[in-house]
PDB file of C-alpha atoms in Angstrom:
ATOM      1  CA  MET A   1     -10.161 -65.588-150.729  1.00  0.00           C
ATOM      2  CA  LYS A   2      -6.504 -65.330-149.795  1.00  0.00           C
ATOM      3  CA  LEU A   3      -5.954 -62.206-147.693  1.00  0.00           C
ATOM      4  CA  SER A   4      -8.227 -60.186-145.409  1.00  0.00           C
ATOM      5  CA  ALA A   5      -7.314 -56.950-143.631  1.00  0.00           C
ATOM      6  CA  ILE A   6      -8.837 -55.897-140.312  1.00  0.00           C
ATOM      7  CA  VAL A   7      -8.761 -52.353-138.917  1.00  0.00           C
ATOM      8  CA  ILE A   8     -10.130 -51.370-135.490  1.00  0.00           C
ATOM      9  CA  THR A   9     -11.496 -47.813-135.417  1.00  0.00           C
ATOM     10  CA  LYS A  10     -13.011 -45.128-133.193  1.00  0.00           C
ATOM     11  CA  ASP A  11     -13.079 -41.536-134.490  1.00  0.00           C
ATOM     12  CA  GLU A  12     -10.190 -41.967-136.930  1.00  0.00           C
ATOM     13  CA  GLN A  13     -11.287 -39.692-139.786  1.00  0.00           C
ATOM     14  CA  ARG A  14      -7.892 -37.962-139.924  1.00  0.00           C
ATOM     15  CA  VAL A  15      -5.914 -41.119-140.695  1.00  0.00           C
ATOM     16  CA  ILE A  16      -8.333 -43.788-141.914  1.00  0.00           C
ATOM     17  CA  GLU A  17      -8.015 -43.069-145.635  1.00  0.00           C
ATOM     18  CA  ARG A  18      -4.207 -43.339-145.574  1.00  0.00           C
ATOM     19  CA  CYS A  19      -4.481 -46.666-143.771  1.00  0.00           C
ATOM     20  CA  LEU A  20      -7.144 -48.172-146.040  1.00  0.00           C
ATOM     21  CA  ARG A  21      -5.512 -47.031-149.273  1.00  0.00           C
ATOM     22  CA  SER A  22      -2.351 -48.852-148.231  1.00  0.00           C
ATOM     23  CA  LEU A  23      -4.459 -52.024-147.820  1.00  0.00           C
ATOM     24  CA  ALA A  24      -5.987 -51.912-151.303  1.00  0.00           C
ATOM     25  CA  PHE A  25      -3.975 -55.012-152.301  1.00  0.00           C
ATOM     26  CA  CYS A  26      -5.956 -57.189-149.859  1.00  0.00           C
ATOM     27  CA  ASP A  27      -8.924 -59.249-151.053  1.00  0.00           C
ATOM     28  CA  GLU A  28     -11.206 -57.732-148.421  1.00  0.00           C
ATOM     29  CA  ILE A  29     -10.952 -54.965-145.836  1.00  0.00           C
ATOM     30  CA  LEU A  30     -12.990 -55.184-142.638  1.00  0.00           C
ATOM     31  CA  VAL A  31     -13.370 -52.159-140.372  1.00  0.00           C
ATOM     32  CA  ILE A  32     -14.570 -52.956-136.843  1.00  0.00           C
ATOM     33  CA  ASP A  33     -15.843 -49.632-135.536  1.00  0.00           C
ATOM     34  CA  SER A  34     -16.541 -48.897-131.870  1.00  0.00           C
ATOM     35  CA  GLY A  35     -19.075 -46.126-132.422  1.00  0.00           C
ATOM     36  CA  SER A  36     -17.305 -43.298-134.236  1.00  0.00           C
ATOM     37  CA  THR A  37     -19.016 -39.920-134.069  1.00  0.00           C
ATOM     38  CA  ASP A  38     -16.986 -38.367-136.892  1.00  0.00           C
ATOM     39  CA  ARG A  39     -16.742 -39.369-140.590  1.00  0.00           C
ATOM     40  CA  THR A  40     -14.710 -42.545-139.999  1.00  0.00           C
ATOM     41  CA  VAL A  41     -17.437 -44.954-141.117  1.00  0.00           C
ATOM     42  CA  GLU A  42     -18.356 -42.854-144.152  1.00  0.00           C
ATOM     43  CA  LEU A  43     -14.739 -42.578-145.288  1.00  0.00           C
ATOM     44  CA  ALA A  44     -14.079 -46.280-144.691  1.00  0.00           C
ATOM     45  CA  ARG A  45     -17.008 -47.293-146.866  1.00  0.00           C
ATOM     46  CA  ALA A  46     -15.900 -44.840-149.553  1.00  0.00           C
ATOM     47  CA  CYS A  47     -12.540 -46.652-149.582  1.00  0.00           C
ATOM     48  CA  GLY A  48     -14.311 -49.966-150.235  1.00  0.00           C
ATOM     49  CA  ALA A  49     -14.156 -51.379-146.722  1.00  0.00           C
ATOM     50  CA  THR A  50     -16.899 -53.440-145.118  1.00  0.00           C
ATOM     51  CA  VAL A  51     -17.815 -51.774-141.819  1.00  0.00           C
ATOM     52  CA  GLN A  52     -19.125 -53.663-138.798  1.00  0.00           C
ATOM     53  CA  LEU A  53     -20.354 -51.637-135.821  1.00  0.00           C
ATOM     54  CA  HIS A  54     -19.646 -53.002-132.335  1.00  0.00           C
ATOM     55  CA  VAL A  55     -20.283 -50.201-129.863  1.00  0.00           C
ATOM     56  CA  ASP A  56     -20.258 -52.409-126.748  1.00  0.00           C
ATOM     57  CA  TRP A  57     -16.564 -51.793-126.111  1.00  0.00           C
ATOM     58  CA  GLN A  58     -14.956 -54.700-124.247  1.00  0.00           C
ATOM     59  CA  GLY A  59     -11.336 -54.077-125.159  1.00  0.00           C
ATOM     60  CA  PHE A  60      -9.029 -54.330-128.150  1.00  0.00           C
ATOM     61  CA  ALA A  61      -8.740 -58.104-127.975  1.00  0.00           C
ATOM     62  CA  VAL A  62     -12.509 -58.554-128.241  1.00  0.00           C
ATOM     63  CA  GLN A  63     -12.707 -56.199-131.224  1.00  0.00           C
ATOM     64  CA  ARG A  64      -9.864 -57.974-133.018  1.00  0.00           C
ATOM     65  CA  ASN A  65     -11.423 -61.371-132.349  1.00  0.00           C
ATOM     66  CA  ARG A  66     -14.696 -60.112-133.772  1.00  0.00           C
ATOM     67  CA  GLY A  67     -12.839 -59.163-136.907  1.00  0.00           C
ATOM     68  CA  LEU A  68     -11.160 -62.561-137.143  1.00  0.00           C
ATOM     69  CA  ALA A  69     -14.556 -64.248-136.839  1.00  0.00           C
ATOM     70  CA  LEU A  70     -15.796 -62.267-139.856  1.00  0.00           C
ATOM     71  CA  ALA A  71     -12.684 -62.558-142.043  1.00  0.00           C
ATOM     72  CA  ARG A  72     -13.066 -64.795-145.076  1.00  0.00           C
ATOM     73  CA  GLY A  73      -9.403 -64.856-146.075  1.00  0.00           C
ATOM     74  CA  GLU A  74      -7.070 -67.724-145.317  1.00  0.00           C
ATOM     75  CA  TRP A  75      -4.663 -65.066-144.021  1.00  0.00           C
ATOM     76  CA  THR A  76      -5.453 -61.896-142.067  1.00  0.00           C
ATOM     77  CA  LEU A  77      -3.408 -58.704-141.871  1.00  0.00           C
ATOM     78  CA  MET A  78      -4.199 -56.782-138.677  1.00  0.00           C
ATOM     79  CA  VAL A  79      -3.527 -53.041-138.966  1.00  0.00           C
ATOM     80  CA  ASP A  80      -4.415 -50.111-136.704  1.00  0.00           C
ATOM     81  CA  ALA A  81      -5.974 -46.972-138.159  1.00  0.00           C
ATOM     82  CA  ASP A  82      -2.865 -44.881-137.455  1.00  0.00           C
ATOM     83  CA  GLU A  83      -0.647 -47.394-139.283  1.00  0.00           C
ATOM     84  CA  TRP A  84      -0.057 -47.996-142.979  1.00  0.00           C
ATOM     85  CA  VAL A  85       1.632 -50.595-145.183  1.00  0.00           C
ATOM     86  CA  PRO A  86       4.391 -49.242-147.470  1.00  0.00           C
ATOM     87  CA  ASP A  87       5.125 -50.831-150.832  1.00  0.00           C
ATOM     88  CA  LEU A  88       8.108 -52.954-149.723  1.00  0.00           C
ATOM     89  CA  LEU A  89       6.168 -54.462-146.831  1.00  0.00           C
ATOM     90  CA  ARG A  90       3.202 -55.116-149.116  1.00  0.00           C
ATOM     91  CA  GLU A  91       5.437 -57.238-151.365  1.00  0.00           C
ATOM     92  CA  GLN A  92       6.688 -59.258-148.392  1.00  0.00           C
ATOM     93  CA  VAL A  93       3.149 -59.774-147.087  1.00  0.00           C
ATOM     94  CA  LEU A  94       1.968 -61.106-150.427  1.00  0.00           C
ATOM     95  CA  LEU A  95       4.900 -63.511-150.606  1.00  0.00           C
ATOM     96  CA  ALA A  96       4.424 -64.647-147.007  1.00  0.00           C
ATOM     97  CA  ALA A  97       0.753 -65.358-147.655  1.00  0.00           C
ATOM     98  CA  GLN A  98       1.870 -68.083-150.061  1.00  0.00           C
ATOM     99  CA  ASP A  99       3.898 -69.790-147.334  1.00  0.00           C
ATOM    100  CA  ARG A 100       2.956 -73.113-145.758  1.00  0.00           C
ATOM    101  CA  HIS A 101       5.662 -73.202-143.088  1.00  0.00           C
ATOM    102  CA  HIS A 102       4.435 -70.607-140.590  1.00  0.00           C
ATOM    103  CA  ALA A 103       1.119 -69.821-138.948  1.00  0.00           C
ATOM    104  CA  ALA A 104       1.927 -66.110-138.609  1.00  0.00           C
ATOM    105  CA  TYR A 105       4.524 -63.437-139.277  1.00  0.00           C
ATOM    106  CA  ARG A 106       5.799 -60.588-137.194  1.00  0.00           C
ATOM    107  CA  MET A 107       7.241 -57.394-138.646  1.00  0.00           C
ATOM    108  CA  PRO A 108       9.174 -54.386-137.314  1.00  0.00           C
ATOM    109  CA  ARG A 109       7.154 -51.233-136.703  1.00  0.00           C
ATOM    110  CA  LEU A 110       8.615 -47.760-137.241  1.00  0.00           C
ATOM    111  CA  SER A 111       6.726 -45.244-135.105  1.00  0.00           C
ATOM    112  CA  SER A 112       6.744 -41.450-135.018  1.00  0.00           C
ATOM    113  CA  TYR A 113       6.586 -39.252-131.924  1.00  0.00           C
ATOM    114  CA  CYS A 114       5.461 -35.659-132.502  1.00  0.00           C
ATOM    115  CA  GLY A 115       6.588 -35.781-136.124  1.00  0.00           C
ATOM    116  CA  GLN A 116       9.870 -37.690-135.693  1.00  0.00           C
ATOM    117  CA  PHE A 117      10.370 -41.378-136.458  1.00  0.00           C
ATOM    118  CA  MET A 118      12.126 -42.979-133.497  1.00  0.00           C
ATOM    119  CA  ARG A 119      14.806 -45.686-133.697  1.00  0.00           C
ATOM    120  CA  HIS A 120      15.875 -45.463-130.053  1.00  0.00           C
ATOM    121  CA  GLY A 121      14.214 -45.238-126.662  1.00  0.00           C
ATOM    122  CA  GLY A 122      12.830 -48.772-126.956  1.00  0.00           C
ATOM    123  CA  TRP A 123      10.740 -47.957-130.028  1.00  0.00           C
ATOM    124  CA  TRP A 124      12.695 -49.918-132.619  1.00  0.00           C
ATOM    125  CA  PRO A 125      12.405 -52.527-134.016  1.00  0.00           C
ATOM    126  CA  ASP A 126       9.186 -53.013-131.948  1.00  0.00           C
ATOM    127  CA  HIS A 127       8.207 -56.291-133.639  1.00  0.00           C
ATOM    128  CA  VAL A 128       4.463 -56.878-133.865  1.00  0.00           C
ATOM    129  CA  THR A 129       2.691 -60.037-135.054  1.00  0.00           C
ATOM    130  CA  ARG A 130       0.179 -58.783-137.614  1.00  0.00           C
ATOM    131  CA  LEU A 131       0.027 -61.296-140.458  1.00  0.00           C
ATOM    132  CA  MET A 132      -1.611 -64.556-139.417  1.00  0.00           C
ATOM    133  CA  ARG A 133      -3.549 -67.533-140.650  1.00  0.00           C
ATOM    134  CA  THR A 134      -7.089 -66.579-139.755  1.00  0.00           C
ATOM    135  CA  ALA A 135      -7.983 -69.951-138.254  1.00  0.00           C
ATOM    136  CA  LYS A 136      -4.766 -70.098-136.214  1.00  0.00           C
ATOM    137  CA  ALA A 137      -5.028 -66.807-134.339  1.00  0.00           C
ATOM    138  CA  ARG A 138      -6.921 -65.149-131.528  1.00  0.00           C
ATOM    139  CA  TYR A 139      -6.268 -62.265-129.139  1.00  0.00           C
ATOM    140  CA  GLU A 140      -6.267 -61.846-125.374  1.00  0.00           C
ATOM    141  CA  GLY A 141      -5.666 -58.915-123.021  1.00  0.00           C
ATOM    142  CA  ALA A 142      -7.678 -55.801-122.212  1.00  0.00           C
ATOM    143  CA  VAL A 143      -5.085 -53.025-122.650  1.00  0.00           C
ATOM    144  CA  HIS A 144      -1.929 -54.289-124.365  1.00  0.00           C
ATOM    145  CA  GLU A 145      -3.531 -57.191-126.164  1.00  0.00           C
ATOM    146  CA  ARG A 146      -1.411 -59.915-127.716  1.00  0.00           C
ATOM    147  CA  ALA A 147      -1.898 -62.380-130.527  1.00  0.00           C
ATOM    148  CA  LEU A 148      -1.973 -66.062-129.602  1.00  0.00           C
ATOM    149  CA  ILE A 149      -0.809 -68.117-132.571  1.00  0.00           C
ATOM    150  CA  ASP A 150      -1.302 -71.849-132.984  1.00  0.00           C
ATOM    151  CA  GLY A 151       1.957 -72.582-134.792  1.00  0.00           C
ATOM    152  CA  SER A 152       5.316 -71.050-135.625  1.00  0.00           C
ATOM    153  CA  VAL A 153       5.880 -67.347-136.268  1.00  0.00           C
ATOM    154  CA  GLY A 154       8.189 -66.080-139.009  1.00  0.00           C
ATOM    155  CA  THR A 155       9.738 -62.613-139.325  1.00  0.00           C
ATOM    156  CA  LEU A 156       9.438 -60.058-142.113  1.00  0.00           C
ATOM    157  CA  THR A 157      12.126 -57.398-142.522  1.00  0.00           C
ATOM    158  CA  GLN A 158      10.239 -54.399-143.924  1.00  0.00           C
ATOM    159  CA  PRO A 159       8.580 -52.085-141.381  1.00  0.00           C
ATOM    160  CA  LEU A 160       4.953 -51.273-140.774  1.00  0.00           C
ATOM    161  CA  MET A 161       4.655 -47.488-140.487  1.00  0.00           C
ATOM    162  CA  HIS A 162       2.976 -45.989-137.434  1.00  0.00           C
ATOM    163  CA  GLU A 163       2.021 -42.427-136.522  1.00  0.00           C
ATOM    164  CA  SER A 164       1.945 -43.085-132.796  1.00  0.00           C
ATOM    165  CA  PHE A 165       1.689 -39.548-131.380  1.00  0.00           C
ATOM    166  CA  ARG A 166       1.158 -36.625-133.752  1.00  0.00           C
ATOM    167  CA  ASP A 167       1.401 -33.862-131.096  1.00  0.00           C
ATOM    168  CA  VAL A 168       1.643 -33.201-127.361  1.00  0.00           C
ATOM    169  CA  GLU A 169      -2.130 -33.016-126.974  1.00  0.00           C
ATOM    170  CA  GLN A 170      -2.437 -36.602-128.210  1.00  0.00           C
ATOM    171  CA  VAL A 171       0.433 -37.665-125.953  1.00  0.00           C
ATOM    172  CA  LEU A 172      -1.372 -36.292-122.900  1.00  0.00           C
ATOM    173  CA  GLY A 173      -4.654 -37.877-123.945  1.00  0.00           C
ATOM    174  CA  LYS A 174      -3.099 -41.294-124.394  1.00  0.00           C
ATOM    175  CA  VAL A 175      -1.134 -41.036-121.136  1.00  0.00           C
ATOM    176  CA  ASN A 176      -4.402 -40.416-119.349  1.00  0.00           C
ATOM    177  CA  THR A 177      -6.346 -43.150-121.151  1.00  0.00           C
ATOM    178  CA  TYR A 178      -3.721 -45.871-120.965  1.00  0.00           C
ATOM    179  CA  SER A 179      -2.785 -45.124-117.362  1.00  0.00           C
ATOM    180  CA  THR A 180      -6.446 -45.505-116.427  1.00  0.00           C
ATOM    181  CA  TRP A 181      -6.705 -48.845-118.214  1.00  0.00           C
ATOM    182  CA  GLY A 182      -3.410 -50.007-116.734  1.00  0.00           C
ATOM    183  CA  ALA A 183      -4.468 -48.978-113.221  1.00  0.00           C
ATOM    184  CA  GLN A 184      -7.704 -50.902-113.529  1.00  0.00           C
ATOM    185  CA  THR A 185      -5.763 -53.996-114.628  1.00  0.00           C
ATOM    186  CA  LEU A 186      -3.409 -53.664-111.655  1.00  0.00           C
ATOM    187  CA  TYR A 187      -6.339 -53.250-109.282  1.00  0.00           C
ATOM    188  CA  ASP A 188      -8.209 -56.217-110.794  1.00  0.00           C
ATOM    189  CA  HIS A 189      -5.139 -58.352-110.089  1.00  0.00           C
ATOM    190  CA  GLY A 190      -5.107 -57.322-106.443  1.00  0.00           C
ATOM    191  CA  ALA A 191      -2.367 -54.691-106.548  1.00  0.00           C
ATOM    192  CA  ALA A 192      -2.456 -51.882-103.996  1.00  0.00           C
ATOM    193  CA  PRO A 193       0.694 -49.838-104.690  1.00  0.00           C
ATOM    194  CA  GLY A 194       1.865 -46.928-102.578  1.00  0.00           C
ATOM    195  CA  LEU A 195       3.143 -43.523-103.637  1.00  0.00           C
ATOM    196  CA  VAL A 196       6.781 -44.611-103.382  1.00  0.00           C
ATOM    197  CA  THR A 197       6.065 -47.447-105.827  1.00  0.00           C
ATOM    198  CA  ALA A 198       4.478 -44.995-108.265  1.00  0.00           C
ATOM    199  CA  VAL A 199       7.450 -42.632-108.087  1.00  0.00           C
ATOM    200  CA  ALA A 200       9.925 -45.495-108.475  1.00  0.00           C
ATOM    201  CA  HIS A 201       8.171 -46.819-111.562  1.00  0.00           C
ATOM    202  CA  GLY A 202       8.062 -43.338-113.068  1.00  0.00           C
ATOM    203  CA  LEU A 203      11.788 -42.758-112.471  1.00  0.00           C
ATOM    204  CA  TRP A 204      12.725 -46.179-113.823  1.00  0.00           C
ATOM    205  CA  SER A 205      10.590 -45.639-116.922  1.00  0.00           C
ATOM    206  CA  PHE A 206      12.438 -42.371-117.627  1.00  0.00           C
ATOM    207  CA  MET A 207      15.868 -43.951-117.097  1.00  0.00           C
ATOM    208  CA  ARG A 208      15.012 -46.990-119.175  1.00  0.00           C
ATOM    209  CA  THR A 209      13.787 -44.888-122.104  1.00  0.00           C
ATOM    210  CA  TYR A 210      16.390 -42.124-122.038  1.00  0.00           C
ATOM    211  CA  VAL A 211      19.535 -43.955-120.871  1.00  0.00           C
ATOM    212  CA  VAL A 212      19.202 -47.754-121.105  1.00  0.00           C
ATOM    213  CA  LYS A 213      17.412 -47.662-124.473  1.00  0.00           C
ATOM    214  CA  ALA A 214      19.471 -44.678-125.694  1.00  0.00           C
ATOM    215  CA  GLY A 215      16.576 -42.303-126.151  1.00  0.00           C
ATOM    216  CA  PHE A 216      19.050 -39.429-125.756  1.00  0.00           C
ATOM    217  CA  LEU A 217      20.197 -40.176-129.319  1.00  0.00           C
ATOM    218  CA  GLU A 218      16.848 -38.852-130.557  1.00  0.00           C
ATOM    219  CA  GLY A 219      17.585 -35.357-129.233  1.00  0.00           C
ATOM    220  CA  ARG A 220      14.724 -33.308-127.835  1.00  0.00           C
ATOM    221  CA  ARG A 221      12.100 -35.834-128.914  1.00  0.00           C
ATOM    222  CA  GLY A 222      13.947 -38.535-126.993  1.00  0.00           C
ATOM    223  CA  PHE A 223      13.750 -36.495-123.789  1.00  0.00           C
ATOM    224  CA  MET A 224      10.069 -35.743-124.398  1.00  0.00           C
ATOM    225  CA  LEU A 225       9.359 -39.439-124.946  1.00  0.00           C
ATOM    226  CA  ALA A 226      11.153 -40.385-121.726  1.00  0.00           C
ATOM    227  CA  VAL A 227       9.113 -37.836-119.776  1.00  0.00           C
ATOM    228  CA  SER A 228       5.798 -38.999-121.217  1.00  0.00           C
ATOM    229  CA  ASN A 229       6.683 -42.645-120.508  1.00  0.00           C
ATOM    230  CA  ALA A 230       7.552 -41.679-116.940  1.00  0.00           C
ATOM    231  CA  GLU A 231       4.245 -39.858-116.562  1.00  0.00           C
ATOM    232  CA  GLY A 232       2.316 -42.845-117.876  1.00  0.00           C
ATOM    233  CA  ALA A 233       3.998 -45.223-115.434  1.00  0.00           C
ATOM    234  CA  TYR A 234       3.601 -42.841-112.487  1.00  0.00           C
ATOM    235  CA  TYR A 235      -0.073 -42.130-113.099  1.00  0.00           C
ATOM    236  CA  LYS A 236      -0.875 -45.785-113.671  1.00  0.00           C
ATOM    237  CA  TYR A 237       0.357 -46.700-110.202  1.00  0.00           C
ATOM    238  CA  VAL A 238      -1.106 -43.589-108.560  1.00  0.00           C
ATOM    239  CA  LYS A 239      -4.517 -44.352-110.054  1.00  0.00           C
ATOM    240  CA  ALA A 240      -4.264 -47.974-108.883  1.00  0.00           C
ATOM    241  CA  MET A 241      -3.354 -46.694-105.412  1.00  0.00           C
ATOM    242  CA  LEU A 242      -6.431 -44.454-105.341  1.00  0.00           C
ATOM    243  CA  LEU A 243      -8.684 -47.276-106.559  1.00  0.00           C
ATOM    244  CA  ALA A 244      -7.455 -49.457-103.703  1.00  0.00           C
ATOM    245  CA  GLU A 245      -7.982 -46.625-101.197  1.00  0.00           C
ATOM    246  CA  GLN A 246     -11.542 -46.050-102.404  1.00  0.00           C
ATOM    247  CA  ALA A 247     -12.326 -49.767-102.114  1.00  0.00           C
ATOM    248  CA  ARG A 248     -11.260 -49.765 -98.457  1.00  0.00           C
ATOM    249  CA  LYS A 249     -13.643 -46.957 -97.521  1.00  0.00           C
TER     250      LYS A 249
END
């Protein structure tokens, strides 16, 4: 078997079919599900995927490593449920999987924010390492996990498509979730930030997104993105501050 695909899921019935249909060129598709309560598992199986349930959530890295341990392909393509592989990228992936020079490949990712694909604000080209020799890769990190590759990493030119935030409700949900995870990571590493630190990080996040990374070129969506990034940074440090305060009581 040449190429496996791995998708990590949890309640992804709205997007899972689009993702899996774009992976039909792979020799096997593995879905590592974290306990979906909607039709994700049913739809995944209907698309021909093999579903493995791992409800003891220990982070993205653990789920991805579980998938790598099950993959039978020499190469693995790691895709999130809200991503999909367009035709031009598929052709590059198939060619790269014949290569003997690299242990993995990274690719640009084109992400949308509330219906608009973003090429500024720090969102492009957003290279992600997703194609890898199965035996040469593993993941680490609880929140923003990263691939550790034993060997060189090449670069593909065609983008992986990504529906990052479909609406403001999802933006707010992810700001809350990721700021909580980020705060716990800060606290676990001994950080005890103050309110001034939280405000400073929020302001810098806005400036970096909107000015330094030219998010203003995206119009209204660029401003919205800068605000949501600022909120995420601010709440991450505020939550870490409160965790530290509670520990001292």
